[in-house]
N, CA, C and O atoms as a GROMACS GRO file, in nm:
protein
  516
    1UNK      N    1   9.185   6.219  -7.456
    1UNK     CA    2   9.164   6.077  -7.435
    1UNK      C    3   9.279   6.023  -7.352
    1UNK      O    4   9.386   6.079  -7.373
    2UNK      N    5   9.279   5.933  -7.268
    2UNK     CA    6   9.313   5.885  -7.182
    2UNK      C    7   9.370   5.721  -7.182
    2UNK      O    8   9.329   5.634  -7.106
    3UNK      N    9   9.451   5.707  -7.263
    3UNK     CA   10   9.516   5.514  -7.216
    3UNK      C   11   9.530   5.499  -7.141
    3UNK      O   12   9.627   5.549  -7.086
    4UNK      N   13   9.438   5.408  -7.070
    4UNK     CA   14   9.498   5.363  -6.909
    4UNK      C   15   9.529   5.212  -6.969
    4UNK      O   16   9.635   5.159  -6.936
    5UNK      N   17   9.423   5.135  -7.069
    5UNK     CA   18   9.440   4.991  -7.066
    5UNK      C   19   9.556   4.972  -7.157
    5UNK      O   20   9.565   4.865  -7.217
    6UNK      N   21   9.644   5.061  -7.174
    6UNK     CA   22   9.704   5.050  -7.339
    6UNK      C   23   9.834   5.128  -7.339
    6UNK      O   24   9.833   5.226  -7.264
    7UNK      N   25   9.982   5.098  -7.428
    7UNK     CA   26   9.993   5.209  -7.467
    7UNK      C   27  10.112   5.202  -7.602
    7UNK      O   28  10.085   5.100  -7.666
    8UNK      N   29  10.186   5.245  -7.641
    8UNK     CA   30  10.225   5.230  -7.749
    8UNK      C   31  10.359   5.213  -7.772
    8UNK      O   32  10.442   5.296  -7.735
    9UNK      N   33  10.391   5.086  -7.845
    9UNK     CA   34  10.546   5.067  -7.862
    9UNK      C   35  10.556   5.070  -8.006
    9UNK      O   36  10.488   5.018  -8.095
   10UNK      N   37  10.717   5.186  -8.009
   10UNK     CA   38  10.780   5.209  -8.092
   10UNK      C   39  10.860   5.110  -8.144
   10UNK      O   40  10.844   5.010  -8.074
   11UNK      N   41  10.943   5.087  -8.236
   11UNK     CA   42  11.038   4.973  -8.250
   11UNK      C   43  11.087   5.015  -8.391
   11UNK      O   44  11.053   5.001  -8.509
   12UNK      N   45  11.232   5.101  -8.282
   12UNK     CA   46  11.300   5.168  -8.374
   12UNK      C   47  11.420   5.143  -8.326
   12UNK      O   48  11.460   5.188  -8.218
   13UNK      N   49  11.520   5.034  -8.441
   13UNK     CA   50  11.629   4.980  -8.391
   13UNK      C   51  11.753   5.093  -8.437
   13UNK      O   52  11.866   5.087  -8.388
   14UNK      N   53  11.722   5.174  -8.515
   14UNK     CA   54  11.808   5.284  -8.584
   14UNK      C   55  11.841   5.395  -8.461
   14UNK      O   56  11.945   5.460  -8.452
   15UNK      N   57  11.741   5.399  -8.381
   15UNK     CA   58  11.702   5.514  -8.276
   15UNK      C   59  11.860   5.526  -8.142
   15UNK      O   60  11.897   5.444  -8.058
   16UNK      N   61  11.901   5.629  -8.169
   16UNK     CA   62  12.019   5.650  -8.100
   16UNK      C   63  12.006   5.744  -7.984
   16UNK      O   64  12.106   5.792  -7.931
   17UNK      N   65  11.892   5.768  -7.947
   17UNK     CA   66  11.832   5.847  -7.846
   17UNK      C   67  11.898   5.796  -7.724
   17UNK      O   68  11.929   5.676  -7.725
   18UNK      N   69  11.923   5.862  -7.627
   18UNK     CA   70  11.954   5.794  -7.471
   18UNK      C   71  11.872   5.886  -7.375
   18UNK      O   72  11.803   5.841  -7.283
   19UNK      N   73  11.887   6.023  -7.404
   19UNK     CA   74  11.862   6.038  -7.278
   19UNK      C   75  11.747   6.168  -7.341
   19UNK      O   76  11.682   6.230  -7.256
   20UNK      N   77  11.733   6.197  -7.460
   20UNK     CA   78  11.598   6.280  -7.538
   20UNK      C   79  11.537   6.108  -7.555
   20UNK      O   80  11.574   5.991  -7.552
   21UNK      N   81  11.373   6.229  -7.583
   21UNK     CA   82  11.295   6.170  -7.587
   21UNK      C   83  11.245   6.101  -7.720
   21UNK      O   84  11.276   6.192  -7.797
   22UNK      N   85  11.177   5.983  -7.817
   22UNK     CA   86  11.191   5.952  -7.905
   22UNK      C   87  11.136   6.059  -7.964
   22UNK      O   88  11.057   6.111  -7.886
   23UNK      N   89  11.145   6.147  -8.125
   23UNK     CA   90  11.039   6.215  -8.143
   23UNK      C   91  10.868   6.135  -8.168
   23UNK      O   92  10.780   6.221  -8.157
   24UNK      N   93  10.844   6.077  -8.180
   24UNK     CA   94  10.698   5.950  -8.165
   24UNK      C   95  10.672   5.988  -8.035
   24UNK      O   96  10.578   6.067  -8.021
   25UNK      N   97  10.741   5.945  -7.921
   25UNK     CA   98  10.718   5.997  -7.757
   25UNK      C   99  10.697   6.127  -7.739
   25UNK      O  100  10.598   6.165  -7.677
   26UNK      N  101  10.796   6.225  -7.796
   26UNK     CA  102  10.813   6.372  -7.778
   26UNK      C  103  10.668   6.420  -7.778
   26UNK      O  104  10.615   6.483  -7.687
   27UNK      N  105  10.602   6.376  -7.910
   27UNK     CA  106  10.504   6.438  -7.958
   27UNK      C  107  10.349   6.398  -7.955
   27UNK      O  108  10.258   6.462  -8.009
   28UNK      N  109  10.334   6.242  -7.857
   28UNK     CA  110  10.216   6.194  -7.818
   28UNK      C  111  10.182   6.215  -7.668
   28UNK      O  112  10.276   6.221  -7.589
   29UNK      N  113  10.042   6.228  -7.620
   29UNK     CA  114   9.994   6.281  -7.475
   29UNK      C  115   9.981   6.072  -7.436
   29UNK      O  116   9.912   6.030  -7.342
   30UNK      N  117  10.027   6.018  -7.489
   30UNK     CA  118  10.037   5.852  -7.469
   30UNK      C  119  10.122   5.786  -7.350
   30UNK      O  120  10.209   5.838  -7.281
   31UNK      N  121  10.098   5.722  -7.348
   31UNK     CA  122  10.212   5.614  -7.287
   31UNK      C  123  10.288   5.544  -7.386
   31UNK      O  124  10.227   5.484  -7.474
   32UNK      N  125  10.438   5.545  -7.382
   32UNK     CA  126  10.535   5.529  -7.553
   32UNK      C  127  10.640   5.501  -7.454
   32UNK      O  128  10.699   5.564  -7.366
   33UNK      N  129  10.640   5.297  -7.538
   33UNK     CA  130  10.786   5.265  -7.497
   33UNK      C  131  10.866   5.249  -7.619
   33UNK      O  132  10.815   5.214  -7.725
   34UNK      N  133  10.978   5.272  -7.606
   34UNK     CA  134  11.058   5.259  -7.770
   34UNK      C  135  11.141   5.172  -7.768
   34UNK      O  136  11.237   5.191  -7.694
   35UNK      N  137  11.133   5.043  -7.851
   35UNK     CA  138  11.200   4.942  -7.834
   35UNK      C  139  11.332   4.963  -7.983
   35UNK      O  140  11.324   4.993  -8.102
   36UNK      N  141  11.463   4.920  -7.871
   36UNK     CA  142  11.533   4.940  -7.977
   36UNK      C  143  11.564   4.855  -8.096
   36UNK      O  144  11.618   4.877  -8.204
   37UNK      N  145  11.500   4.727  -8.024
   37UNK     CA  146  11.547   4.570  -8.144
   37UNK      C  147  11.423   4.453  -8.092
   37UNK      O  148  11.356   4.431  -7.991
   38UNK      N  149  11.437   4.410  -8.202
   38UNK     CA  150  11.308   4.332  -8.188
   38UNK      C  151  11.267   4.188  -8.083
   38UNK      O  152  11.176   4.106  -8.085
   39UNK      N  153  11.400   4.213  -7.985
   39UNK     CA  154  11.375   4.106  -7.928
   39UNK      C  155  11.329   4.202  -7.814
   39UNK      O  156  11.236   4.162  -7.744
   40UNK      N  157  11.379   4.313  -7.791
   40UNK     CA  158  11.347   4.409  -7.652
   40UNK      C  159  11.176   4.431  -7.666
   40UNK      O  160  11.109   4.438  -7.563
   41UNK      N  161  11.120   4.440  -7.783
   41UNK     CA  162  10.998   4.435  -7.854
   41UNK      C  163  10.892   4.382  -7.825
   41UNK      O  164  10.779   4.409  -7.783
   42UNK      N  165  10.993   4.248  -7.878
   42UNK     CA  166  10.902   4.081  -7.792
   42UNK      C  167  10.866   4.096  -7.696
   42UNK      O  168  10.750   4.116  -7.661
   43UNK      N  169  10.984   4.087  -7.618
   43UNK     CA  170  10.944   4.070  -7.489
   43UNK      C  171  10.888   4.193  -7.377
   43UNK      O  172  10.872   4.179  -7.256
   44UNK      N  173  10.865   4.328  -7.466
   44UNK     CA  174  10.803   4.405  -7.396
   44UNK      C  175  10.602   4.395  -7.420
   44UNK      O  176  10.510   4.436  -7.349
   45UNK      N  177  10.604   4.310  -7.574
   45UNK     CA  178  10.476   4.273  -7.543
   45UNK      C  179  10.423   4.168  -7.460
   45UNK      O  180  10.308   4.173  -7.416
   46UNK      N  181  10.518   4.058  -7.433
   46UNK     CA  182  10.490   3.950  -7.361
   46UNK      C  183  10.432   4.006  -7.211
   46UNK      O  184  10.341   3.959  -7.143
   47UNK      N  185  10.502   4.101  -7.190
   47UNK     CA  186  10.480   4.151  -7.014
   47UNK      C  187  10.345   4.205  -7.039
   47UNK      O  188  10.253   4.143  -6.984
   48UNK      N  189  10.313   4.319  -7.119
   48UNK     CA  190  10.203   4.354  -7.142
   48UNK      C  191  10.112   4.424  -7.285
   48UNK      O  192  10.107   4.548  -7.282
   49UNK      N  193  10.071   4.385  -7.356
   49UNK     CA  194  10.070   4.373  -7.510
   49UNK      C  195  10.006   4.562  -7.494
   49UNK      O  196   9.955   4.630  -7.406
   50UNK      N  197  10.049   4.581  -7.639
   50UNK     CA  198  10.032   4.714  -7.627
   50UNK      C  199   9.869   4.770  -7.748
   50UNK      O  200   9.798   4.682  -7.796
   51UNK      N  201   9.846   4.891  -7.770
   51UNK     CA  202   9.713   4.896  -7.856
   51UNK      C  203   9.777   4.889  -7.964
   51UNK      O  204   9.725   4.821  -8.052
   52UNK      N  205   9.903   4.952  -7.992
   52UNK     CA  206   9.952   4.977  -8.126
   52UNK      C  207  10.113   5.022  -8.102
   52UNK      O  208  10.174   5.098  -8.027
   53UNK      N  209  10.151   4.908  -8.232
   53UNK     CA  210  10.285   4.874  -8.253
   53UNK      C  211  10.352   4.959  -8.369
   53UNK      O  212  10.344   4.900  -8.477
   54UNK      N  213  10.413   5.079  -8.376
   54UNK     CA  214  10.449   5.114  -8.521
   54UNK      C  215  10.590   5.090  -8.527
   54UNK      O  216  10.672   5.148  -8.456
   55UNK      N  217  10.618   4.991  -8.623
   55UNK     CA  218  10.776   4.959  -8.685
   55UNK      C  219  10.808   5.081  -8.783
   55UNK      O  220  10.749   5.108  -8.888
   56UNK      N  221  10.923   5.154  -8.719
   56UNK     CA  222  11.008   5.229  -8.813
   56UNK      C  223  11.089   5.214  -8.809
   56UNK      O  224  11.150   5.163  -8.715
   57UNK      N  225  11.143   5.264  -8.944
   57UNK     CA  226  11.239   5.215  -9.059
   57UNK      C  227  11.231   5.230  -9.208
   57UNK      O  228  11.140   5.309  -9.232
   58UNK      N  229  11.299   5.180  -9.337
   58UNK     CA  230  11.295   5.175  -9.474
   58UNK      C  231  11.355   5.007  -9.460
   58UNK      O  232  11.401   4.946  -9.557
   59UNK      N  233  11.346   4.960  -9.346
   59UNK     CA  234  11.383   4.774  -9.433
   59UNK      C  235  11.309   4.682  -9.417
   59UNK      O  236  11.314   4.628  -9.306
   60UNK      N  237  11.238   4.643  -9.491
   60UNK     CA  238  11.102   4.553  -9.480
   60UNK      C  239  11.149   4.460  -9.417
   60UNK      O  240  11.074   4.410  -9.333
   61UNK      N  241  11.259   4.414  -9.429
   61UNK     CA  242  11.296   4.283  -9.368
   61UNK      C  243  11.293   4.300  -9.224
   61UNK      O  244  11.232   4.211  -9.165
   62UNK      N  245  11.351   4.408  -9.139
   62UNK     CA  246  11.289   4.463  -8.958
   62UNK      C  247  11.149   4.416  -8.958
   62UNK      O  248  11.095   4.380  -8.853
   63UNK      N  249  11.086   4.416  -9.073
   63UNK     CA  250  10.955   4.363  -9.000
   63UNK      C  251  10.881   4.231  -9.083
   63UNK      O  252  10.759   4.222  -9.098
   64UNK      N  253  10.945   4.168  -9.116
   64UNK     CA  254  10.936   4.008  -9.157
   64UNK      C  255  10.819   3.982  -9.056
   64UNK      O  256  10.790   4.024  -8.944
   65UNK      N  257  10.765   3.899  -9.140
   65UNK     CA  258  10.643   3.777  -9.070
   65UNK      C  259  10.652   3.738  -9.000
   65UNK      O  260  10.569   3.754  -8.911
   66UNK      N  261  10.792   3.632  -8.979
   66UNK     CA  262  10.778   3.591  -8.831
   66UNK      C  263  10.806   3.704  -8.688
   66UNK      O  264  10.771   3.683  -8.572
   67UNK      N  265  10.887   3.840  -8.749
   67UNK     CA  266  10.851   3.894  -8.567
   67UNK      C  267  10.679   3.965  -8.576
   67UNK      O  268  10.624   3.988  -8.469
   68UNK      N  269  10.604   3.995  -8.705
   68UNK     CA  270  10.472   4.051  -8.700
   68UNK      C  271  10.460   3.904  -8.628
   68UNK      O  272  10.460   3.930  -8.507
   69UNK      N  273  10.452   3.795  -8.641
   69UNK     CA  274  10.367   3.664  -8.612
   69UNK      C  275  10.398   3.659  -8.457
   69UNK      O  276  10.298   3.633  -8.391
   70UNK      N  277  10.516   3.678  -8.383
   70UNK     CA  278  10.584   3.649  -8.234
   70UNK      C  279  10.481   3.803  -8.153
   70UNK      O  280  10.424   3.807  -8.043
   71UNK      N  281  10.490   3.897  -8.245
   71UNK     CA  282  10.398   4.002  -8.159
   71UNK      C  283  10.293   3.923  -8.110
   71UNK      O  284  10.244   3.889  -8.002
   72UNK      N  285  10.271   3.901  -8.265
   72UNK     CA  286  10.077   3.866  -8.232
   72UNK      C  287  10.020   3.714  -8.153
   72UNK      O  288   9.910   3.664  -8.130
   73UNK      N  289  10.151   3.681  -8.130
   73UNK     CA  290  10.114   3.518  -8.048
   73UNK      C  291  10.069   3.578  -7.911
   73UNK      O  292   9.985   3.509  -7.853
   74UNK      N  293  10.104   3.679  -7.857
   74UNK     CA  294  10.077   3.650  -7.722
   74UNK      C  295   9.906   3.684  -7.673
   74UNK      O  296   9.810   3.710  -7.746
   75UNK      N  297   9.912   3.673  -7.542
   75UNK     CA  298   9.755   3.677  -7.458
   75UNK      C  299   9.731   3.818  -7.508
   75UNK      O  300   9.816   3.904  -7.484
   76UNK      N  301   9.587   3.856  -7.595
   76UNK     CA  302   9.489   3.984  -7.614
   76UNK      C  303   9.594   4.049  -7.736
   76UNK      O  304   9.546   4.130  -7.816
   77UNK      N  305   9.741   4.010  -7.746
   77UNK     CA  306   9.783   4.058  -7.880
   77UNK      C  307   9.748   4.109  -8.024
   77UNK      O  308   9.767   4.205  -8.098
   78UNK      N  309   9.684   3.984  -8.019
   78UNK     CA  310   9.594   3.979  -8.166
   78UNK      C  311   9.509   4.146  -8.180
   78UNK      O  312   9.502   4.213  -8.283
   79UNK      N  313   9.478   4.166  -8.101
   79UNK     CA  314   9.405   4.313  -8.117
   79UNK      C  315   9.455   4.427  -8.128
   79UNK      O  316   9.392   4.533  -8.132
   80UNK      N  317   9.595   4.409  -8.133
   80UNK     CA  318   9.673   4.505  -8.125
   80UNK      C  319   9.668   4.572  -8.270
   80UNK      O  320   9.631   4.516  -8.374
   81UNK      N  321   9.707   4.688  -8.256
   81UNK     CA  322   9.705   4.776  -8.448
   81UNK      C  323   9.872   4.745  -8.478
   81UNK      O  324   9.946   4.792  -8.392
   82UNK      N  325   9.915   4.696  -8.551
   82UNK     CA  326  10.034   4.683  -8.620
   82UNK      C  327  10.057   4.756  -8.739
   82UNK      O  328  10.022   4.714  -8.849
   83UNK      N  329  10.141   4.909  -8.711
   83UNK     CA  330  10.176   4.941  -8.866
   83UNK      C  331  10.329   4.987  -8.880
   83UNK      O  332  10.401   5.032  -8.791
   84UNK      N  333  10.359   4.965  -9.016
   84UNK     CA  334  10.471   4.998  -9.050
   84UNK      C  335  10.523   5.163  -9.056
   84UNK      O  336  10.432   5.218  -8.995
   85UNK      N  337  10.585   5.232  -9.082
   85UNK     CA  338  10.639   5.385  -9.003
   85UNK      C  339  10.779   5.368  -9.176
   85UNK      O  340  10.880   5.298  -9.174
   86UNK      N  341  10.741   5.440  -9.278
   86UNK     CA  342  10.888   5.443  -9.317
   86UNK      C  343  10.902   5.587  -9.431
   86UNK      O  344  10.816   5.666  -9.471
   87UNK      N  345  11.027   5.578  -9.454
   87UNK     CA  346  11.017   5.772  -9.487
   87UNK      C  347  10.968   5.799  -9.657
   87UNK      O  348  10.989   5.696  -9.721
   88UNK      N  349  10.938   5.856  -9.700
   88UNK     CA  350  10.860   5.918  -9.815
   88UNK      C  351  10.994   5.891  -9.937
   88UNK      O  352  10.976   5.872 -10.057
   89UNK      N  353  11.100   5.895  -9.882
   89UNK     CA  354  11.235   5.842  -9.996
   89UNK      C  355  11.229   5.753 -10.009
   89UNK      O  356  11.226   5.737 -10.131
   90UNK      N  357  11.222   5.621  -9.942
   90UNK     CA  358  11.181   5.453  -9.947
   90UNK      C  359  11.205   5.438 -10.069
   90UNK      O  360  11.179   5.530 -10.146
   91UNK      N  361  11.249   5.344 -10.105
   91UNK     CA  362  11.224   5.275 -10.254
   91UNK      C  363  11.114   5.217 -10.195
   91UNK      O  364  11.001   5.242 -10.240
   92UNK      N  365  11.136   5.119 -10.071
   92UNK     CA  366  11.046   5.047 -10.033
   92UNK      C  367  10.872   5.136  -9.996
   92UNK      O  368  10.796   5.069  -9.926
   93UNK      N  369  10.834   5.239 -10.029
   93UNK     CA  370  10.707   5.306  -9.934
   93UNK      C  371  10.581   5.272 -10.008
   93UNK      O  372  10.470   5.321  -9.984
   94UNK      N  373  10.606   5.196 -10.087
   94UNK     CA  374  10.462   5.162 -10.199
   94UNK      C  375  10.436   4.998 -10.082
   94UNK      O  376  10.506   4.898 -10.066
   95UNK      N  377  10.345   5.029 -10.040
   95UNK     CA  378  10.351   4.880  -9.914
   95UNK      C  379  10.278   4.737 -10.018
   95UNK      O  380  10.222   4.779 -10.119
   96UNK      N  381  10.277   4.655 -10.009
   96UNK     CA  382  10.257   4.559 -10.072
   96UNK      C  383  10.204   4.460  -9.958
   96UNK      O  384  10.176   4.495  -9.843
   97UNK      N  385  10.192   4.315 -10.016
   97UNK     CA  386  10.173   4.222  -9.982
   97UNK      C  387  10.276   4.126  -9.883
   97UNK      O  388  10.272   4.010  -9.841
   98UNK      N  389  10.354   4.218  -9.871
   98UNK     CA  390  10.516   4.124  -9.890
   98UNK      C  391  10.494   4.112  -9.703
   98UNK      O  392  10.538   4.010  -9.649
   99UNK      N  393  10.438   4.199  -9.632
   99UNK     CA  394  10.408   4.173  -9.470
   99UNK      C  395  10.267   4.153  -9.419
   99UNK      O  396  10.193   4.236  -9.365
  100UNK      N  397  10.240   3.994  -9.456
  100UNK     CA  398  10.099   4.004  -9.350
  100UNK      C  399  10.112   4.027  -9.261
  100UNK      O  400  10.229   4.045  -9.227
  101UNK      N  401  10.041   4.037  -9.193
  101UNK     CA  402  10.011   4.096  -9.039
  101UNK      C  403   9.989   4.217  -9.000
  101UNK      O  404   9.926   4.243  -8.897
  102UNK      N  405  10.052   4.322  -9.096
  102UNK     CA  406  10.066   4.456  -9.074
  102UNK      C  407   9.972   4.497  -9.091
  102UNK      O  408   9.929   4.432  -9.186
  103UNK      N  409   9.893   4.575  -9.060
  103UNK     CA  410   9.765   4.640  -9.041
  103UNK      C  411   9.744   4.787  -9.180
  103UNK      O  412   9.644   4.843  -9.224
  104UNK      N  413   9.913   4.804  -9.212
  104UNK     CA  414   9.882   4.947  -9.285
  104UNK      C  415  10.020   4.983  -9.291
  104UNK      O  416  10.098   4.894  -9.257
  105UNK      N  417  10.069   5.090  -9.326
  105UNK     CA  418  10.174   5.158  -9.387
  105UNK      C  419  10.197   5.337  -9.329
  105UNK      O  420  10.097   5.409  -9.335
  106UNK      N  421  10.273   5.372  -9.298
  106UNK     CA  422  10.280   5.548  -9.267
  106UNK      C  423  10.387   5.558  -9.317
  106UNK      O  424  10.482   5.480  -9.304
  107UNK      N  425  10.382   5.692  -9.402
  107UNK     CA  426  10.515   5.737  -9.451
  107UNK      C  427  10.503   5.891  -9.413
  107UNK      O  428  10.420   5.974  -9.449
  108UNK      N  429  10.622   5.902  -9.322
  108UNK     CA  430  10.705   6.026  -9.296
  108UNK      C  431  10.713   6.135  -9.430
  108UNK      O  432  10.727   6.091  -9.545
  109UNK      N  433  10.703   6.279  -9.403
  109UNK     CA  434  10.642   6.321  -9.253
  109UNK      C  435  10.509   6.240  -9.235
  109UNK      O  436  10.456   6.168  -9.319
  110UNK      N  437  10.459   6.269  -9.093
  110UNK     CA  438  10.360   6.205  -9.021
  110UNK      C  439  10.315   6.307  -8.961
  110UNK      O  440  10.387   6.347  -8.869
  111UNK      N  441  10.169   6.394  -8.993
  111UNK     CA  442  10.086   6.494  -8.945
  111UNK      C  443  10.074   6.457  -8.787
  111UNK      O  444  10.123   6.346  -8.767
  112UNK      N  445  10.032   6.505  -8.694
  112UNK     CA  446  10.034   6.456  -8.570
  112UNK      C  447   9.899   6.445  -8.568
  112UNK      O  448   9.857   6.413  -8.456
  113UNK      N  449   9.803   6.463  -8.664
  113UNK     CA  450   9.645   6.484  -8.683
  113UNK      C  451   9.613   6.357  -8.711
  113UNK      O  452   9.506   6.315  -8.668
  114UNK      N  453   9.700   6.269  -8.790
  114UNK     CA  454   9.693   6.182  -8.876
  114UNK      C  455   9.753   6.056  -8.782
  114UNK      O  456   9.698   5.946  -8.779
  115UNK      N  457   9.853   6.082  -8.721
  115UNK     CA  458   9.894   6.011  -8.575
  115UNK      C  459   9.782   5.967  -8.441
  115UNK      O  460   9.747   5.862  -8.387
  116UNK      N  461   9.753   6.108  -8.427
  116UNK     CA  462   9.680   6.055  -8.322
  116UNK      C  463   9.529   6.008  -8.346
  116UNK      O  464   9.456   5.963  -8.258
  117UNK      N  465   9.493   6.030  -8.498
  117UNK     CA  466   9.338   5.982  -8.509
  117UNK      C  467   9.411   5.823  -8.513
  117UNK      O  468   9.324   5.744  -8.476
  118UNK      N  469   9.523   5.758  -8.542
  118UNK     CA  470   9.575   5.612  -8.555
  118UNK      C  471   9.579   5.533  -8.395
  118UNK      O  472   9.540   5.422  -8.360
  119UNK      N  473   9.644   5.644  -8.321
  119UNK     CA  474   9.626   5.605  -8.168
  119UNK      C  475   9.500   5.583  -8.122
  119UNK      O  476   9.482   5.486  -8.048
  120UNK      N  477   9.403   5.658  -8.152
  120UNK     CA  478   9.238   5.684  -8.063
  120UNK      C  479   9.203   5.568  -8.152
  120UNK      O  480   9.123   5.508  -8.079
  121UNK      N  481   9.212   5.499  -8.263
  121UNK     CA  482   9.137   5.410  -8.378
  121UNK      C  483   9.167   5.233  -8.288
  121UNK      O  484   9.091   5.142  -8.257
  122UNK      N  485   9.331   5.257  -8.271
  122UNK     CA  486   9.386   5.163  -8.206
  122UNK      C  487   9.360   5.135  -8.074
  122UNK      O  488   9.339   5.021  -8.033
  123UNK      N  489   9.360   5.246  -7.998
  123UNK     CA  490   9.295   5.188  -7.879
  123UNK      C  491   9.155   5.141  -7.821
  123UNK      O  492   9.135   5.082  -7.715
  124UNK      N  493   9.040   5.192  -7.937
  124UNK     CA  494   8.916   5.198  -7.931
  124UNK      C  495   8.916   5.022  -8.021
  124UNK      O  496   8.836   4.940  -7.977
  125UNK      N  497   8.970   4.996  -8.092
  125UNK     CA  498   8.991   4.852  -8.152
  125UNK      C  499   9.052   4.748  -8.021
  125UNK      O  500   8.976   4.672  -7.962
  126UNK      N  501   9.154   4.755  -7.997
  126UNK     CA  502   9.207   4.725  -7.845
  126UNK      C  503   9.094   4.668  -7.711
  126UNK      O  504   9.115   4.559  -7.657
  127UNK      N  505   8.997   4.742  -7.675
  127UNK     CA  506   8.916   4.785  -7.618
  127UNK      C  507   8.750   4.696  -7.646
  127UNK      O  508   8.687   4.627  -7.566
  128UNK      N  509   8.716   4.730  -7.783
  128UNK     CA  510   8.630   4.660  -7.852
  128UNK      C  511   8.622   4.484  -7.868
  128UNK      O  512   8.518   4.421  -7.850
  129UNK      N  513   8.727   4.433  -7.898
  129UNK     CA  514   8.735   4.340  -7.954
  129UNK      C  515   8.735   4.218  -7.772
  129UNK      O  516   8.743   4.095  -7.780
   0.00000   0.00000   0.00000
């Protein structure tokens, strides 16, 4: 499968990568920008909104309501898949109520089977709507 209309931002402020590739990027045939903080985030959806947003991390608070809400303000945003990315140690990995907007929850490891049926779901939603 093929994103041409679409493609996928990371938003991983922990991510100390410079010059390797994110492993999320490493391991998708996608288009993957990796935002390091949530304002680089913003404003990389503002330019052009993406199919699917996965926030990783273990701090719910990185993904508070109001930046899920600043994603989803912009033009065709709203269609975007929004999910959270956090590791299987979490205190926090039991997902709750505590982030509307979020579409869903992944906890690390992350099958790449299980990844990319999330990419093809997201961009075919993207697309649809």
């Amino acid at each position: 499968m093929n994103v041409t209309r679409g493609y996928i931002l990371v938003l991983d402020p922990e991510c100390q990568q410079v010059e390797d590739a994110h492993p999320l990027e490493a391991n998708l045939q996608y288009p993957v920008f990796v935002a390091k903080s949530t304002e680089q985030a913003v404003t990389r959806v503002s330019q052009a909104p993406p199919c699917l947003v996965i926030l990783v991390g273990n701090n719910f608070q990185t993904w508070s309501q109001p930046l899920v809400h600043q994603l989803r303000q912009h033009s065709h945003a709203p269609d975007m898949t929004i999910v959270a990315l956090t590791d299987s140690t979490s205190p926090q990995w039991n997902y709750s109520e505590d982030t509307p907007g979020v579409d869903g929850l992944l906890v690390q490891p992350l099958s790449m089977d299980i990844l990319r049926s999330l990419v093809e779901s997201a961009f075919a939603r993207s697309i649809c709507h």
